[in-house]
Amino acid sequence: MARFMPLEEAVATHLKDGDTAAFEGFTHLIPTAAAHQAIRQGVSDLVLVRMTPDIVYDQMIGMGLARKLVFSYAGNPGVGLLRRLRDAVENGWPRPLALEEHSHAAMANAYEAGAAGLPFAAFRGYRGAGLAAVNPNIRQVTCPFTGEVLAAVPALRPDVAFIHAQKADRKGNVLVEGIVGIQKEAVLAARRAVVTVEEVVEDFAGLHPNLCVLPHWTVAAISVVPGGAHPSYTHGYYERDNPAYLEWDRVAADREVFAAWMKTHVLDAGPGVFAERVAGLGVER
Amino acid sequence: MSVDNVTPGEMMTIAASRALSNDDVCFVGIGAPSAACNVARLTHAPDITLIYESGTIGTAPDVLPLSIGDGELCETALTTVSVPEMFRYWLQGGRITIGFLGAAQIDRFGNINTTVIGDYARPTVRLPGGGGAPEIASASREVFVTMAQSKRGMVERIDFFTSFGHGEGGDHRRRLGLQTKGPTLLVTDLAIWKPDPETKAFTVVSLHPGVTRQAVQETCGWPVRFADDLDETPPPSDVELETLRALKARTEAAHAGRAGGGTRKGPNDG
């Protein structure tokens, strides 16, 4: 049952040391504010899960929150590589990071299996791909009907999923639209889900009947954080802050510059700064 | 249009765009493939279906996206589906005619590496990884690749098999149970390459205007084979070049139009 609460309380209540945590968003609706709150809270030994770890995971890894990353594409979208992730993988700084690497198809199937309550996902994938040789969680299963050999990966069942969405209604039902990505599956696969939203509306009356709505009883906590997906975007609210992605490439290139940037923009800040950050990025509504 | 004015990158994009047809359903990789696919849509293939892995089907962006999930892709798409649906129904379901990929590292058999430089466990450079590419390469009916030539990019042996092309060549795909054609076209800034029917090794079938065999060999890490009946790629038409340049100009203006400092680049693999 969804409870509305400040982001500080939502993260403190639902994210614990050692958790397997998915902060999902496929380029769109990335839950940056929630990830920054986790960094401020100083949680440790996380297994971070995400199809497309980008800037926020670079930040969490660079701050030493994670011991392992489960992922399928780790890059700064449109810019290049993740330099804090590279430092962790190549040099063990600030701590070594174990990798469990998949393809997008595998991760998408694994989330779906988690949401469906299945132990694993079967799909036609990884044929000839090198990942099958370096990731012991990529195995094979034979179709009992046709004999076709398919790839199998374990279901993803995070302890907690964090997503950002456009809006909630007063009851705590959550609406996601635009590029919906993997968020619905991540929420339904996870044991607990925390959602940040741009705004709360009275109800969802009059909206299109097929919009992606997560019923309030699938969500543990909702926090209202306008701009909470910055520097990614929220369809219908604000656009992607492309210069911020370019700037990150410079910030993340140096450990000291990174530490100073994190102190100013994350450790000494709070969820309230996100509304200011998207002030110049609005779209016509 | 005078060939002298055309950059190698423009020639690459335009040559790649010509390989796409109006009836294609194309799974588009970001960067160079994205530019080629949209030039095709804006010139000879107005009804081509462009699909990006964020779930946007039948998208028609006015500017090139910086990422596979830009809002522009969703706003101009026929429909937008979830990521699991994208990979299960549309890609694995066999609906994609062309998977169009870029590459950090490629070998002569069209095997692609975007995972690591060096050893997987102790990489010299940790690259972003495969994303959708492993299954785009196996489930699309055929695969086109476009990339600028360099000795670092076109190598004798790739460090990691992110996406399987023709493996060791010959019938290697069949032996793995892959029913799709795999890489059938490589378009670089210097030439057009196609796999040899038997060995499946990429062979230069057409040189872009003004390009020498020597220039192709000097920017390629394996001994280059040239087709006996080597063609010259037709130069860009006025329409092709104007379309590409206008698209790039709109893209620059759109992505530079927002607040914030820093130098801006065009779309990049990422």
Coordinates of C-alpha atoms in Angstrom, one line a residue, chain A residues 26-28 51-52 71-82 85-86 89-90 99-106 108-109 111-112 122-132 134 178-182 185 233 235-236 239-243 246 249 280-283, chain B residues 30 53-56 66-75 80-85 87-88 92 115 120-121 123-132 134-135 138-139 160-164 176-179 254-255 258-270:
Chain A
F26 CA 15.7 3.7 -19.8
T27 CA 17.2 7.0 -20.8
H28 CA 13.9 8.6 -19.7
M51 CA 20.0 -2.3 -17.8
T52 CA 21.6 1.0 -18.7
F71 CA 23.9 -4.6 -16.1
S72 CA 23.7 -4.8 -19.9
Y73 CA 25.1 -1.4 -21.1
A74 CA 27.2 0.9 -19.0
G75 CA 27.8 4.2 -20.8
N76 CA 27.2 7.9 -20.7
P77 CA 24.4 8.1 -23.4
G78 CA 25.5 10.2 -26.4
V79 CA 28.9 10.9 -24.8
G80 CA 31.0 7.8 -24.2
L81 CA 32.3 5.8 -21.3
L82 CA 31.6 5.9 -17.5
L85 CA 32.9 2.8 -13.3
R86 CA 36.1 2.3 -15.3
V89 CA 36.7 -2.0 -12.8
E90 CA 40.2 -1.2 -14.0
L99 CA 30.3 -7.3 -12.7
E100 CA 27.5 -9.6 -13.8
E101 CA 27.1 -8.6 -17.4
H102 CA 24.2 -9.4 -19.7
S103 CA 22.6 -8.3 -23.0
H104 CA 19.5 -6.1 -23.0
A105 CA 17.4 -9.0 -24.2
A106 CA 18.6 -11.0 -21.2
A108 CA 14.5 -7.5 -20.0
N109 CA 13.5 -11.1 -20.0
Y111 CA 12.9 -8.6 -15.1
E112 CA 9.8 -10.0 -16.8
A122 CA 14.3 -18.5 -21.5
F123 CA 15.0 -16.7 -24.7
R124 CA 16.8 -17.1 -28.0
G125 CA 20.0 -15.3 -27.3
Y126 CA 23.7 -15.2 -26.7
R127 CA 24.4 -17.4 -29.7
G128 CA 28.1 -17.0 -30.4
A129 CA 28.3 -14.2 -27.9
G130 CA 31.4 -14.0 -25.6
L131 CA 29.4 -13.1 -22.5
A132 CA 28.1 -16.7 -22.2
V134 CA 32.4 -15.2 -18.7
G178 CA 6.3 8.0 -22.9
I179 CA 9.2 5.7 -23.1
V180 CA 8.0 3.3 -20.4
G181 CA 11.2 1.2 -20.5
I182 CA 11.5 -1.5 -17.9
E185 CA 8.6 -5.0 -14.7
Y233 CA 13.9 14.0 -18.7
H235 CA 8.0 13.3 -20.9
G236 CA 5.5 16.2 -20.7
E239 CA 13.6 18.0 -21.6
R240 CA 16.9 16.2 -21.3
D241 CA 19.8 18.3 -20.0
N242 CA 22.3 17.3 -22.7
P243 CA 25.0 19.7 -21.5
L246 CA 28.8 16.3 -21.5
D249 CA 32.5 13.4 -18.8
G280 CA 15.0 26.2 -17.8
L281 CA 14.2 22.9 -19.4
G282 CA 10.4 23.0 -19.4
V283 CA 8.3 21.8 -22.3
Chain B
I30 CA 22.9 5.1 -32.2
E53 CA 15.7 -0.2 -28.7
S54 CA 14.0 2.2 -26.2
G55 CA 10.7 0.8 -27.7
T56 CA 9.9 3.5 -30.3
L66 CA 21.7 11.9 -28.8
S67 CA 20.6 8.6 -27.1
I68 CA 18.4 5.7 -28.0
G69 CA 15.7 7.1 -25.7
D70 CA 15.4 10.8 -26.6
G71 CA 11.9 12.3 -26.2
E72 CA 11.8 13.2 -29.9
L73 CA 11.8 9.5 -30.8
C74 CA 8.7 8.8 -28.7
E75 CA 6.9 11.9 -29.8
T80 CA 6.1 3.1 -28.1
V81 CA 6.3 -0.3 -26.4
S82 CA 8.1 -1.5 -23.3
V83 CA 11.7 -2.7 -23.5
P84 CA 10.8 -6.4 -22.9
E85 CA 8.1 -6.2 -25.6
F87 CA 13.2 -7.5 -27.5
R88 CA 10.7 -10.4 -27.3
Q92 CA 13.1 -12.2 -31.2
T115 CA 32.8 -4.8 -24.4
Y120 CA 37.7 -9.5 -19.9
A121 CA 38.6 -10.0 -16.2
P123 CA 40.6 -5.0 -19.1
T124 CA 42.8 -2.2 -20.3
V125 CA 39.7 -0.3 -21.3
R126 CA 36.3 -1.2 -20.0
L127 CA 33.9 -0.3 -22.9
P128 CA 30.1 0.2 -22.4
G129 CA 29.2 -3.4 -23.3
G130 CA 26.8 -4.9 -25.8
G131 CA 23.4 -3.5 -24.8
G132 CA 21.0 -4.8 -27.5
P134 CA 24.1 -9.5 -29.3
E135 CA 20.5 -10.3 -30.1
S138 CA 21.5 -12.9 -34.2
A139 CA 17.7 -12.1 -34.6
F160 CA 35.9 -9.9 -27.1
F161 CA 32.9 -11.4 -29.1
T162 CA 30.2 -9.0 -28.1
S163 CA 28.1 -9.7 -31.2
F164 CA 28.6 -12.7 -33.4
L176 CA 25.6 -22.5 -34.1
G177 CA 22.0 -22.8 -35.2
L178 CA 21.7 -19.2 -36.4
Q179 CA 19.2 -19.1 -39.2
A254 CA 18.5 21.5 -31.3
H255 CA 21.1 20.1 -29.0
R258 CA 19.5 24.5 -24.0
A259 CA 21.1 26.2 -21.0
G260 CA 24.5 25.1 -19.7
G261 CA 28.1 25.4 -20.7
G262 CA 30.7 23.1 -22.2
T263 CA 31.6 22.1 -25.6
R264 CA 29.0 20.2 -27.6
K265 CA 29.6 17.3 -29.9
G266 CA 27.3 15.7 -32.4
P267 CA 25.7 12.3 -31.8
N268 CA 28.2 9.7 -30.7
D269 CA 28.1 6.0 -30.0
G270 CA 27.1 5.7 -26.4

